[in-house]
Coordinates of C-alpha atoms in Angstrom, one line a residue:
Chain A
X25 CA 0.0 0.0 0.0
X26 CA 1.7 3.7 -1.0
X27 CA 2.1 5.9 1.6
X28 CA -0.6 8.4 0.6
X29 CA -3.5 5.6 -0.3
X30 CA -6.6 6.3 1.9
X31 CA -7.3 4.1 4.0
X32 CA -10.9 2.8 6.1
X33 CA -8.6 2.8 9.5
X34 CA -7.1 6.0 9.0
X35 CA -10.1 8.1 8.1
X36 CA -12.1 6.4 11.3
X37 CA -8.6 7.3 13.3
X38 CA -8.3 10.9 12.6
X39 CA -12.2 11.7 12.3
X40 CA -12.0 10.1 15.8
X41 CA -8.9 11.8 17.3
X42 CA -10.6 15.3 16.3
X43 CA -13.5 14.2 18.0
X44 CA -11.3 13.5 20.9
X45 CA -8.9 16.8 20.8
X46 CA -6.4 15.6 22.8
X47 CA -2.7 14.0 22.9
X48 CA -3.2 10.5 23.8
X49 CA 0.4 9.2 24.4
X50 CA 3.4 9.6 25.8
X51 CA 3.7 12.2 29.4
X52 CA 0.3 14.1 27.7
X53 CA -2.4 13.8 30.4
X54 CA -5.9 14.5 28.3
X55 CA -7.3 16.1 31.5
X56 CA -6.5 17.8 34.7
X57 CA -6.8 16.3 38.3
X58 CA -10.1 16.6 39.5
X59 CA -11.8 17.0 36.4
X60 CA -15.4 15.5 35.3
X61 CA -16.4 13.7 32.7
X62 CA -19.6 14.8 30.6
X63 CA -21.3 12.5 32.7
X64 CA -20.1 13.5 36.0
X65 CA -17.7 11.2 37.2
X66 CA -14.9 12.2 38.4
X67 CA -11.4 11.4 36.6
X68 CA -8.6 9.3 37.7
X69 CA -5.0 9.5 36.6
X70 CA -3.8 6.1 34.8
X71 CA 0.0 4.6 34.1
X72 CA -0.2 1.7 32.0
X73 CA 3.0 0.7 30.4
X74 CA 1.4 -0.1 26.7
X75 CA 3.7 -2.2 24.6
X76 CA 7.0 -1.2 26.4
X77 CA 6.0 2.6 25.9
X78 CA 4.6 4.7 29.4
X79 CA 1.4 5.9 29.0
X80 CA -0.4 8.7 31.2
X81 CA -4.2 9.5 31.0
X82 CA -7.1 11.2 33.1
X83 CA -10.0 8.4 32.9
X84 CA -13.3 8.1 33.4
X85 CA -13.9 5.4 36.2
X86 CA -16.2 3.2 33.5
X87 CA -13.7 3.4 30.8
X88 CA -12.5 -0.5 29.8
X89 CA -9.4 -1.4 29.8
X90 CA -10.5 -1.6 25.6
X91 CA -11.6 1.5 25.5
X92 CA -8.6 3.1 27.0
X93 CA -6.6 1.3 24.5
X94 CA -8.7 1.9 21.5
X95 CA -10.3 5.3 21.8
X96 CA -7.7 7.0 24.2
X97 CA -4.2 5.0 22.6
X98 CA -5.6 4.8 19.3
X99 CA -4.5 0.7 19.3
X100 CA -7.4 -0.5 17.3
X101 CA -5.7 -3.5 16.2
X102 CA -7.4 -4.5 19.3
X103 CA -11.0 -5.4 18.7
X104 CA -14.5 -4.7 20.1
X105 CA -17.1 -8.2 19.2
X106 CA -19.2 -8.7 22.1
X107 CA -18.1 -6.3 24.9
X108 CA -19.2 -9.1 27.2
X109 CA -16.1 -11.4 27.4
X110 CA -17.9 -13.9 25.3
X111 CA -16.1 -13.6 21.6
X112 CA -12.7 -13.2 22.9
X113 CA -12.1 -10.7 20.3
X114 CA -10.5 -7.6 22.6
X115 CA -7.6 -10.2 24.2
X116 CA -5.0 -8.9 24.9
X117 CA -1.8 -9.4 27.1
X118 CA -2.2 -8.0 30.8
X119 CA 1.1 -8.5 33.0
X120 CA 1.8 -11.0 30.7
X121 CA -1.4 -13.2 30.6
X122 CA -4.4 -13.3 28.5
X123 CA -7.4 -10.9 29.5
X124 CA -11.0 -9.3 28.0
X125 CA -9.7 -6.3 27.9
X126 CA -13.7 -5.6 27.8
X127 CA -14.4 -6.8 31.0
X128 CA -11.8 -5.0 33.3
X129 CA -11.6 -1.1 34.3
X130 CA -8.4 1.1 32.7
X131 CA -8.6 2.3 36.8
X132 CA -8.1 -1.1 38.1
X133 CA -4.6 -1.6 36.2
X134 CA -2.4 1.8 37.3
X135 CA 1.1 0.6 36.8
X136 CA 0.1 -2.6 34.6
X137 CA 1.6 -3.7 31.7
X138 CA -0.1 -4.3 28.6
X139 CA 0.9 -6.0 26.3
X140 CA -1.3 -5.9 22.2
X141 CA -1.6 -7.2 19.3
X142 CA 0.6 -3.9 18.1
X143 CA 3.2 -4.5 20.6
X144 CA 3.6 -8.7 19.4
X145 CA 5.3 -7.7 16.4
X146 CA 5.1 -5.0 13.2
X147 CA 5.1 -5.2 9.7
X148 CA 8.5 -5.4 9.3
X149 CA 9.3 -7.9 12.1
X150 CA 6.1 -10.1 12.7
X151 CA 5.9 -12.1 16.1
X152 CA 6.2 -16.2 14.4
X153 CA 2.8 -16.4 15.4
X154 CA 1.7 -13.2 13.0
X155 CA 3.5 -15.2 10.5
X156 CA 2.1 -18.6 11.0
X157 CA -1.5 -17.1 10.8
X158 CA -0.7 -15.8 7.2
X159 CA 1.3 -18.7 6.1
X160 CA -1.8 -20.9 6.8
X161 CA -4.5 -18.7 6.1
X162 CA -5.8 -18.4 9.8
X163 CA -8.7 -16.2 9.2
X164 CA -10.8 -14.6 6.5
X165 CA -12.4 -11.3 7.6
X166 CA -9.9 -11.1 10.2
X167 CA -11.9 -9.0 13.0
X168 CA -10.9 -11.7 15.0
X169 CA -7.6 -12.1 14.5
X170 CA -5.8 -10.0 16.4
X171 CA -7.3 -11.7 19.8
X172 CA -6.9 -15.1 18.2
X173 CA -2.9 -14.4 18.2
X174 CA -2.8 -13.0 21.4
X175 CA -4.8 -16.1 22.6
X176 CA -2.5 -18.2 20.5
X177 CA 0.5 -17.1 22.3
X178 CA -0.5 -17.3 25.6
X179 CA -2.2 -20.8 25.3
X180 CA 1.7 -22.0 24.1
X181 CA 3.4 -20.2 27.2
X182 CA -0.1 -21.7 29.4
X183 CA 1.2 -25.3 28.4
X184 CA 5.0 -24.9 28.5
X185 CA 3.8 -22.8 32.3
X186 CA 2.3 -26.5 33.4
X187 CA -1.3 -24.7 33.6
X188 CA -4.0 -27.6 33.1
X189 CA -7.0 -27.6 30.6
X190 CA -10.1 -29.4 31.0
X191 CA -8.4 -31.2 27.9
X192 CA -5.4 -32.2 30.4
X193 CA -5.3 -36.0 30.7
X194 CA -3.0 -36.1 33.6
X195 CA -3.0 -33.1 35.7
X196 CA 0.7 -33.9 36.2
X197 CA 1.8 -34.1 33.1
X198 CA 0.4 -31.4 30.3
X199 CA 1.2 -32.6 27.0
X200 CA 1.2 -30.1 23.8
X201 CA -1.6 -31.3 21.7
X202 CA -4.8 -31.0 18.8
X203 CA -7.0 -31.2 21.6
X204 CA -5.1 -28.8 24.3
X205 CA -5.0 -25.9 21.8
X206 CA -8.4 -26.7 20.6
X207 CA -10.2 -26.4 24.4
X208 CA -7.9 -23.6 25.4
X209 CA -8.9 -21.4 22.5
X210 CA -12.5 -21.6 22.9
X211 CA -12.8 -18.2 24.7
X212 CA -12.2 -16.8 20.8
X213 CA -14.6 -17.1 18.2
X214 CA -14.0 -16.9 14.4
X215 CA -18.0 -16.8 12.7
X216 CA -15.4 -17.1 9.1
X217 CA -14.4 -20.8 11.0
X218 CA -10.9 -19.8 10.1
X219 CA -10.6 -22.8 13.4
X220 CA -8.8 -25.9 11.5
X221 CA -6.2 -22.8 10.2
X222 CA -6.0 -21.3 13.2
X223 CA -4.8 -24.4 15.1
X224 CA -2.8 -25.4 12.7
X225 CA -1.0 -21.8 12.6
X226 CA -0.2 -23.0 16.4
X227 CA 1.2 -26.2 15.9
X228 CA 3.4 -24.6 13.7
X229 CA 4.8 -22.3 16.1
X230 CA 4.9 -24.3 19.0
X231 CA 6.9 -27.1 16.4
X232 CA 9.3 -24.3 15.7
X233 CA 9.9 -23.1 19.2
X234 CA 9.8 -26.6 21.0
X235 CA 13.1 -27.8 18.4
Chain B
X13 CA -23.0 1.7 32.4
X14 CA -24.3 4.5 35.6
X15 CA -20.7 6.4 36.8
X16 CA -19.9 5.7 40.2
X17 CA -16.3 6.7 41.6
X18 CA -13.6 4.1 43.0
X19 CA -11.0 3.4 45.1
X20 CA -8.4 0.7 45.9
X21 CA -8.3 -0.1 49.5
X22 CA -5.3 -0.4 51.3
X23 CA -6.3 -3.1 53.9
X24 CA -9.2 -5.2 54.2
X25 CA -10.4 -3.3 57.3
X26 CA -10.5 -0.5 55.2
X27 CA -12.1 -2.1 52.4
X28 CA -15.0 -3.6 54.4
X29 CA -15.1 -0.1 55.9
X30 CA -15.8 1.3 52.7
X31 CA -18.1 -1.1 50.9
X32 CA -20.1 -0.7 54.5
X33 CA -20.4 2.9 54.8
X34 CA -21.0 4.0 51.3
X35 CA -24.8 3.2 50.2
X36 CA -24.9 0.5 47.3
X37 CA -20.9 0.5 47.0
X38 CA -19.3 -3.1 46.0
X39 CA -16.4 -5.1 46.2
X40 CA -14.3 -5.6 42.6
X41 CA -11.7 -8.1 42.4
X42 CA -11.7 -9.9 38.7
X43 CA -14.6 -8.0 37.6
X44 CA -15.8 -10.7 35.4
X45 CA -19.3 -11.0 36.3
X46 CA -19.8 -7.6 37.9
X47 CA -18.3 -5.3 34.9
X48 CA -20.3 -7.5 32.3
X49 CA -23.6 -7.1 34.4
X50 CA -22.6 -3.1 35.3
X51 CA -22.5 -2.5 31.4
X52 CA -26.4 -3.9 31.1
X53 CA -27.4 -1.5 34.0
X54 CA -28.6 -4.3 36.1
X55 CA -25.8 -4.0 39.0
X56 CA -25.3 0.0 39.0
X57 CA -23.0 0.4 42.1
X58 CA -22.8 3.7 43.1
X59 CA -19.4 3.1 44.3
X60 CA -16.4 0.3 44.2
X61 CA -13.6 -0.8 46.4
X62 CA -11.0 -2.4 44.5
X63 CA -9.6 -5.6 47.2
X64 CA -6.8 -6.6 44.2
X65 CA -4.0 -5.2 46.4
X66 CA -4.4 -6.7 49.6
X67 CA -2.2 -9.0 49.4
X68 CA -4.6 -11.9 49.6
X69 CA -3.6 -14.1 46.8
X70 CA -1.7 -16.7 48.4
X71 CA -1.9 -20.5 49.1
X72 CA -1.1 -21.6 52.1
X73 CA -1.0 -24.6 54.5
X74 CA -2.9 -24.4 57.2
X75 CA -1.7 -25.8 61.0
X76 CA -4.5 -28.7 60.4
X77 CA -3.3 -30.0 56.8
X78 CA -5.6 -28.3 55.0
X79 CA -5.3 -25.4 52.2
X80 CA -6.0 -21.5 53.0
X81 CA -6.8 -19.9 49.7
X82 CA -6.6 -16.4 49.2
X83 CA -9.7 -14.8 47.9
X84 CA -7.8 -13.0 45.6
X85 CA -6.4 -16.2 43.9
X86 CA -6.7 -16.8 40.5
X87 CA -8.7 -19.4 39.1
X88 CA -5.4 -20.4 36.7
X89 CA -3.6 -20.4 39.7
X90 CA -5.4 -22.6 42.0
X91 CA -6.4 -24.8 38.8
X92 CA -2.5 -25.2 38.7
X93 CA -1.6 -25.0 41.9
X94 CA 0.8 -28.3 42.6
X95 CA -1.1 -29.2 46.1
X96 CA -3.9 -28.5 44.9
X97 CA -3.6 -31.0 41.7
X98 CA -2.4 -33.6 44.2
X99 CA -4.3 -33.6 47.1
X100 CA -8.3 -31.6 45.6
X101 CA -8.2 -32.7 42.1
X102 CA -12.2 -32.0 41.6
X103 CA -11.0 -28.6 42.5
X104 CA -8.8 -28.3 39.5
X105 CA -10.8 -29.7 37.2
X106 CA -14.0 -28.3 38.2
X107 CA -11.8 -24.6 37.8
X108 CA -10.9 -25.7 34.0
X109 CA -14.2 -26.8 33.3
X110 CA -15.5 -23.6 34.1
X111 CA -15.4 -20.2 31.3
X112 CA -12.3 -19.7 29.1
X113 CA -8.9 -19.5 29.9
X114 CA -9.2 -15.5 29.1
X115 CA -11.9 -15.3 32.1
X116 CA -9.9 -17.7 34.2
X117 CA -6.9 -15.3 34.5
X118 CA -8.6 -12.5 35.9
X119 CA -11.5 -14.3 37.8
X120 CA -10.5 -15.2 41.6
X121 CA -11.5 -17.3 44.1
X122 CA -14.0 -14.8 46.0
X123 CA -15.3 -13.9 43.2
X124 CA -16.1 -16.7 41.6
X125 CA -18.1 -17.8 44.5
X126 CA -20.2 -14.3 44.4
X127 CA -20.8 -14.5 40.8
X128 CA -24.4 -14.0 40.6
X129 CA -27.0 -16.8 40.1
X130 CA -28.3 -16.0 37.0
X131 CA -30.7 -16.7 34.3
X132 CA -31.8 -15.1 30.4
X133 CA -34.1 -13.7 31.7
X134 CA -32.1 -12.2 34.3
X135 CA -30.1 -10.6 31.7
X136 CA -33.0 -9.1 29.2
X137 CA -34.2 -5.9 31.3
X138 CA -37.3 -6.0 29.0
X139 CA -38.4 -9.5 30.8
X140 CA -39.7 -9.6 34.5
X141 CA -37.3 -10.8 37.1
X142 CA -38.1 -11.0 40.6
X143 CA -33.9 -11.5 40.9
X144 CA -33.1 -8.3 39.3
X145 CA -36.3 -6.3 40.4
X146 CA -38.3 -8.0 43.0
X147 CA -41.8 -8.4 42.6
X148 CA -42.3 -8.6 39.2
X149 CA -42.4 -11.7 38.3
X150 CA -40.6 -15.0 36.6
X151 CA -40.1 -14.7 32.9
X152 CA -38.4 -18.3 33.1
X153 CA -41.1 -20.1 35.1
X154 CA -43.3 -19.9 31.6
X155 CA -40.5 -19.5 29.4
X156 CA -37.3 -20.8 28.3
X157 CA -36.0 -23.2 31.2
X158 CA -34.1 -25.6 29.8
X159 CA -30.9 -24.7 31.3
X160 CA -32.6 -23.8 35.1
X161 CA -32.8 -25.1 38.4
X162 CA -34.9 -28.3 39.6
X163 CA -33.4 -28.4 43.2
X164 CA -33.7 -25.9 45.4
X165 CA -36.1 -23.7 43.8
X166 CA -39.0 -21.4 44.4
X167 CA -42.6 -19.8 43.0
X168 CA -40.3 -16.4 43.2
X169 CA -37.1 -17.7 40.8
X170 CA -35.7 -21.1 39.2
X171 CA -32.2 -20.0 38.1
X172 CA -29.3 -22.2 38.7
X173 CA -26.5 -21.2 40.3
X174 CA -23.7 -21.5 37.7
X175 CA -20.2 -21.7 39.3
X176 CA -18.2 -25.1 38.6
X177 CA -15.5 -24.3 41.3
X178 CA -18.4 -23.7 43.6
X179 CA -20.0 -27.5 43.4
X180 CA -16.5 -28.6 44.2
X181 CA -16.0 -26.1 47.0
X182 CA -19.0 -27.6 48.5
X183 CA -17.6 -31.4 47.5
X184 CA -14.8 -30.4 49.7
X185 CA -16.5 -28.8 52.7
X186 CA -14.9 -25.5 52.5
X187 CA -15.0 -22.7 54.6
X188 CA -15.5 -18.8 53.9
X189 CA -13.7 -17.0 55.7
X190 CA -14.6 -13.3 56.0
X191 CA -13.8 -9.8 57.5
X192 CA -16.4 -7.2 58.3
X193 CA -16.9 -3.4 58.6
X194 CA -16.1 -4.1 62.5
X195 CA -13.0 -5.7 61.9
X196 CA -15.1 -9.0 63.3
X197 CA -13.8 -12.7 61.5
X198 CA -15.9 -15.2 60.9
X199 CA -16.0 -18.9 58.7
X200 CA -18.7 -19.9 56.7
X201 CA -19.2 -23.4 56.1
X202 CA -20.0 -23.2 52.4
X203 CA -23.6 -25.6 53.2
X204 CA -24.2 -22.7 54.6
X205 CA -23.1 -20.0 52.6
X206 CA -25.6 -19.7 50.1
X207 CA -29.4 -18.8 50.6
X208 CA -32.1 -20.5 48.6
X209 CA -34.3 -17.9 46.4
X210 CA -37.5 -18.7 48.2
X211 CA -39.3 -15.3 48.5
X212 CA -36.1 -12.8 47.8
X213 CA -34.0 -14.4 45.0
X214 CA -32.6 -11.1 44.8
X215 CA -30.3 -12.2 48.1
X216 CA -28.3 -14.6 47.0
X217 CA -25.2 -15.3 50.1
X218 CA -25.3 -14.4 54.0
X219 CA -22.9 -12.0 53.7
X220 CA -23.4 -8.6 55.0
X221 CA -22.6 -5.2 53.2
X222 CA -19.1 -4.5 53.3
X223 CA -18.3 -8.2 54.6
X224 CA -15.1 -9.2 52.6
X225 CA -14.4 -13.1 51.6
X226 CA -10.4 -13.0 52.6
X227 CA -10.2 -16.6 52.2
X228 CA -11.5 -20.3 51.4
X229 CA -10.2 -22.9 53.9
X230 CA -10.0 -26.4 52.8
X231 CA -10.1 -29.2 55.2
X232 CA -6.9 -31.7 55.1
X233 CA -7.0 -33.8 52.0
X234 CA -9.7 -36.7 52.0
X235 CA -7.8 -39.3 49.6
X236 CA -10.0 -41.3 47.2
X237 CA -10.5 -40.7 43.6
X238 CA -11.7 -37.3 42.5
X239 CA -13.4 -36.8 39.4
X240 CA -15.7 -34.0 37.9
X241 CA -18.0 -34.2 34.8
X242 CA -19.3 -31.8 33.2
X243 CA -22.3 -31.9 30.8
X244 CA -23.2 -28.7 28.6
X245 CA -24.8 -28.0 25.1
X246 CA -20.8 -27.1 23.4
X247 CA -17.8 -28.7 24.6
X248 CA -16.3 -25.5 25.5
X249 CA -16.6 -22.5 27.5
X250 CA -20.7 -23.2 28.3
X251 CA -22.6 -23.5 31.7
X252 CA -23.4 -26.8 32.8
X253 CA -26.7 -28.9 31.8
X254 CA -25.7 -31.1 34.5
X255 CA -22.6 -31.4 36.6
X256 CA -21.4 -33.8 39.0
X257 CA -18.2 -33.5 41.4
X258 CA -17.3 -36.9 43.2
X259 CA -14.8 -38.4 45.3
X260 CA -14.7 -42.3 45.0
X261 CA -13.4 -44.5 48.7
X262 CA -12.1 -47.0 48.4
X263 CA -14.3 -48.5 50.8
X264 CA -17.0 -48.1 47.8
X265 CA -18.0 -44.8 49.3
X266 CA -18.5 -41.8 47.8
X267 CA -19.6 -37.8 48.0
X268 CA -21.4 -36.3 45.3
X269 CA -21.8 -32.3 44.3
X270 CA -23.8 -31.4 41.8
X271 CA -24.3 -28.2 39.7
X272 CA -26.4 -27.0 36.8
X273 CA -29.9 -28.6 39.0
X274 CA -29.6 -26.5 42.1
X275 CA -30.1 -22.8 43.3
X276 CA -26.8 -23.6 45.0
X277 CA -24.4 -26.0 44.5
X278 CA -25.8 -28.8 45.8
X279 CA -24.9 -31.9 47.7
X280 CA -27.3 -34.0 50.3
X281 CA -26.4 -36.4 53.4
X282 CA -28.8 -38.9 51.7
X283 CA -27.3 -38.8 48.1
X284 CA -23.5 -39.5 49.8
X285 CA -25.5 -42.7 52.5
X286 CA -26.6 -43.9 48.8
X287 CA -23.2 -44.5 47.7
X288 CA -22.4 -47.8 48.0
X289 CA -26.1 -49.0 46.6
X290 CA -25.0 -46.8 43.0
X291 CA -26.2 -44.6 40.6
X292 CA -29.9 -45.1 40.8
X293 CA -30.2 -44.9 44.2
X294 CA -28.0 -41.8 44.2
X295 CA -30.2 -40.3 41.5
X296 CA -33.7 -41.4 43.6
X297 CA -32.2 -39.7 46.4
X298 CA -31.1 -36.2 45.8
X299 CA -33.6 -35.7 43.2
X300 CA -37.0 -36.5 45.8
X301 CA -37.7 -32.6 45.8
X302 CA -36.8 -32.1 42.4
X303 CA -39.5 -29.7 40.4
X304 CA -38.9 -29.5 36.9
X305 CA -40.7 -27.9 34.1
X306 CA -41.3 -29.2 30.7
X307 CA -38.3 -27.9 29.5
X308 CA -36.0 -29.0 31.9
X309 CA -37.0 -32.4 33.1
X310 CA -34.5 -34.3 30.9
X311 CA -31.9 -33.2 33.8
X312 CA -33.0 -36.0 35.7
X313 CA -32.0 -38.7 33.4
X314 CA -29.2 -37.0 32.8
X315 CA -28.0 -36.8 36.7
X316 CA -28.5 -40.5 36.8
X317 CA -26.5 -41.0 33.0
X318 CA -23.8 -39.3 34.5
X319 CA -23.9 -41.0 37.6
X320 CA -24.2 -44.5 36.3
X321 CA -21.0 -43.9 33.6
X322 CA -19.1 -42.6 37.1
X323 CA -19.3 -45.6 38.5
X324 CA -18.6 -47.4 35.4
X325 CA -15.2 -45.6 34.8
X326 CA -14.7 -46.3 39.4
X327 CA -15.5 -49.9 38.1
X328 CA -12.7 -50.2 35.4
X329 CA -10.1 -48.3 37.5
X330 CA -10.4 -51.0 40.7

């Protein structure tokens, strides 16, 4: 794509960030202490370390941790499905462990790390799992994606970590398998039923870093 | 969802201090359940006190050989916890049976057991609930039942409670332990813990605003065979139909929890005396009280199906 192609994501990010008015990242705070929201709550000063990078923000008390990430950090890779922790589609990394980021308060994680489907890999340098979804076709629409991977991930490091499924023969002895990945991943839906791709994306990467 | 304003508590005194002084202010630990009901508008606290910092997520010994739980421990992290794998199996594979392993990393141990006993029509505001607004009525009791209660249940509500850690909680004879405003202790024996709907489903536990869970204590380990199956509608991150905790003797007794079928998790004196007589005579007796509706009666088979392949699978392992 040429640098000055329009694109869907950035028309929606910059009609959005007008709408918004404020600097987002970095030591910018988008509000003073003691302010109020439009609704009337008051706001509360956040640091979230966001892929590696400090982040400062005045929030209100019912923003999501999503929100804060989509609408204050502008990470949309993250998505919104459900908003009910049902689709699995917002998952993302929180101190290191998979999360609905819908169904947890920006207020309740000051000084958390977080850790997106931005911050896995880029473009240029694509996390193996990034690269194993495209080498095997692991999605169509991709809406999905992006909380598949980060599930992805964390269900190898969940095995390798000794953390049982109900798919876990022996509760002793957790065995990387068709059937683990398949149980572990069913907190993300795909309606494209990218699935048989999708796991096989995994045992791809968990081949490559097992060797 | 209806603002409200927050803190995180720096003690449990002061968080059960909190939660009792400030009218219709709540505890939030994993936020699971409360956030996802907040964003419908049918829990609008006015106020929450965050307990994630209290330092009470760790698993301990206690001086009798039993476990102390934190409240704030993760369900991953009891599912995986070594002693617990070892010594309350049905605990760790009631905890993976239960929601995805998303929802198991934030949800905790308190928590879980809070989670509120719920129904559809308990989650459409357009449909009469006497659980979310008492008084007006049951949408289930003439509607869609087929995944409610049959033990336990009232003219007022028939929802089940839907906690798989819970049934094996009660398998185990856990205790509650709790802190109030007044800085009082006490330990709930989970029979206890939980009230039956009968004419104010809308209360749902014995606690007390601003009484804290701090801890679940397990009794010392009870040997046998622990197993814990799990009937649902997707073989995945779904509630059960039907689900029953058990710990096999091998005297040929056994104790028997059950979930999906009760307002609570539920377990009986006369199911566990049945034991040695087997399935059927499990199934005759906790299921005397049963009410059912015509949507739902298929559980009772289905309690005794799971019960009779149970036994089975004891039956090949001796």
């Amino acid at each position: 794509m040429s640098a000055n192609e329009v694109t869907r994501r950035g028309i929606l990010g910059s009609a959005a960030a007008v709408a918004a008015a404020s600097p987002l990242v970095g030591r910018a705070v988008a509000a003073e202490n003691g302010s109020r929201s439009e609704k009337g709550s008051a706001m509360i000063p956040i640091e979230l370390t966001v892929n590696g990078r400090e982040v400062h923000f005045q929030l209100d008390p019912r923003t999501t941790l999503l929100d804060a990430l989509r609408e204050h950090l502008r990470l949309t890779g993250t998505k919104k499905g459900c908003d009910h922790g049902q689709c699995g589609a917002c998952t993302v990394m929180l101190n290191g462990r998979r999360i609905n980021s819908c169904l947890t308060l920006a207020v309740m994680h000051d000084g958390d790390s977080v850790t997106t489907i931005e911050g896995l890999g880029s473009p240029e340098a694509l996390h193996p799992m990034q690269r194993a979804f495209i080498t095997h076709d692991g999605y169509q629409c991709g809406y999905c994606t992006p909380g598949q991977i980060c599930s992805a991930v964390s269900v190898l490091e969940e095995i390798r970590a000794g953390i049982p499924s109900h798919a876990t023969e022996d509760l002793d002895r957790i065995v990387p398998s068709e059937a683990e990945y398949r149980e572990r991943m069913s907190g993300n839906i795909c309606r494209c039923a990218a699935y048989p791709n999708i796991i096989a994306a995994m045992r791809d990467v968990a081949g490559e870093t097992q060797a | 969802m209806k603002s409200f304003t927050y803190e995180r508590a720096a003690s449990v005194e002061a968080a059960a201090k909190a939660a009792a002084s400030v009218q219709g202010a709540r505890f939030i630990a994993g936020g699971t359940n409360l956030i996802d009901l907040m964003k419908l508008q049918i829990e609008t606290p006015t106020h929450l006190v965050d307990v994630n910092h209290l330092g009470l997520d760790r698993i301990e010994r206690t001086t009798e050989g039993g476990l102390r739980i934190g409240a704030l421990v993760r369900n991953t992290d009891l599912a995986a916890d070594k002693t617990v794998r070892r010594d309350y199996a049905v605990l760790s594979r009631a905890l993976v049976a239960g929601a995805s392993g998303q929802l198991r990393n934030k949800a905790t141990t308190g928590g879980n057991l809070l989670q509120r006993t719920r129904c559809p029509y308990f989650y459409d505001t357009r449909m009469p609930c006497n659980k979310r607004k008492p008084g007006t009525g049951c949408g289930a009791m003439e509607g869609m039942s087929r995944s409610l209660a049959i033990l336990g249940v009232s003219d007022a509500c028939i929802a089940q409670h839907p906690s798989d850690m819970a049934v094996a909680m009660r398998l185990l004879d856990a205790q509650v332990d709790t802190m109030d405003a007044d800085g009082v202790a006490r330990s709930i024996p989970i029979a206890d813990f939980y009230l039956l709907p009968g004419d104010t489903p809308n209360r749902e536990t014995v606690l007390k605003q601003g009484e804290l869970i701090t801890s679940v204590t397990l009794p010392k380990p009870v040997g046998g065979t622990h197993v814990y199956r799990k009937v649902r509608d997707r073989a995945s991150y779904a509630f059960a139909l039907v689900s029953v905790g058990a710990i096999f003797g091998e005297d040929g007794t056994a104790r028997f929890a059950f979930g999906g079928i009760g307002a609570r998790p539920w377990r009986t004196q006369a199911a566990d005396a049945a034991a040695p007589h087997g399935a059927r005579a499990v199934t005759d007796a906790v299921l005397a009280d049963a009410r059912t509706t015509p949507h739902n009666d298929f559980k009772k088979p289905l309690v005794e199906r799971i019960l009779a392949s149970l036994y089975r699978q004891q039956e090949e392992r001796a």
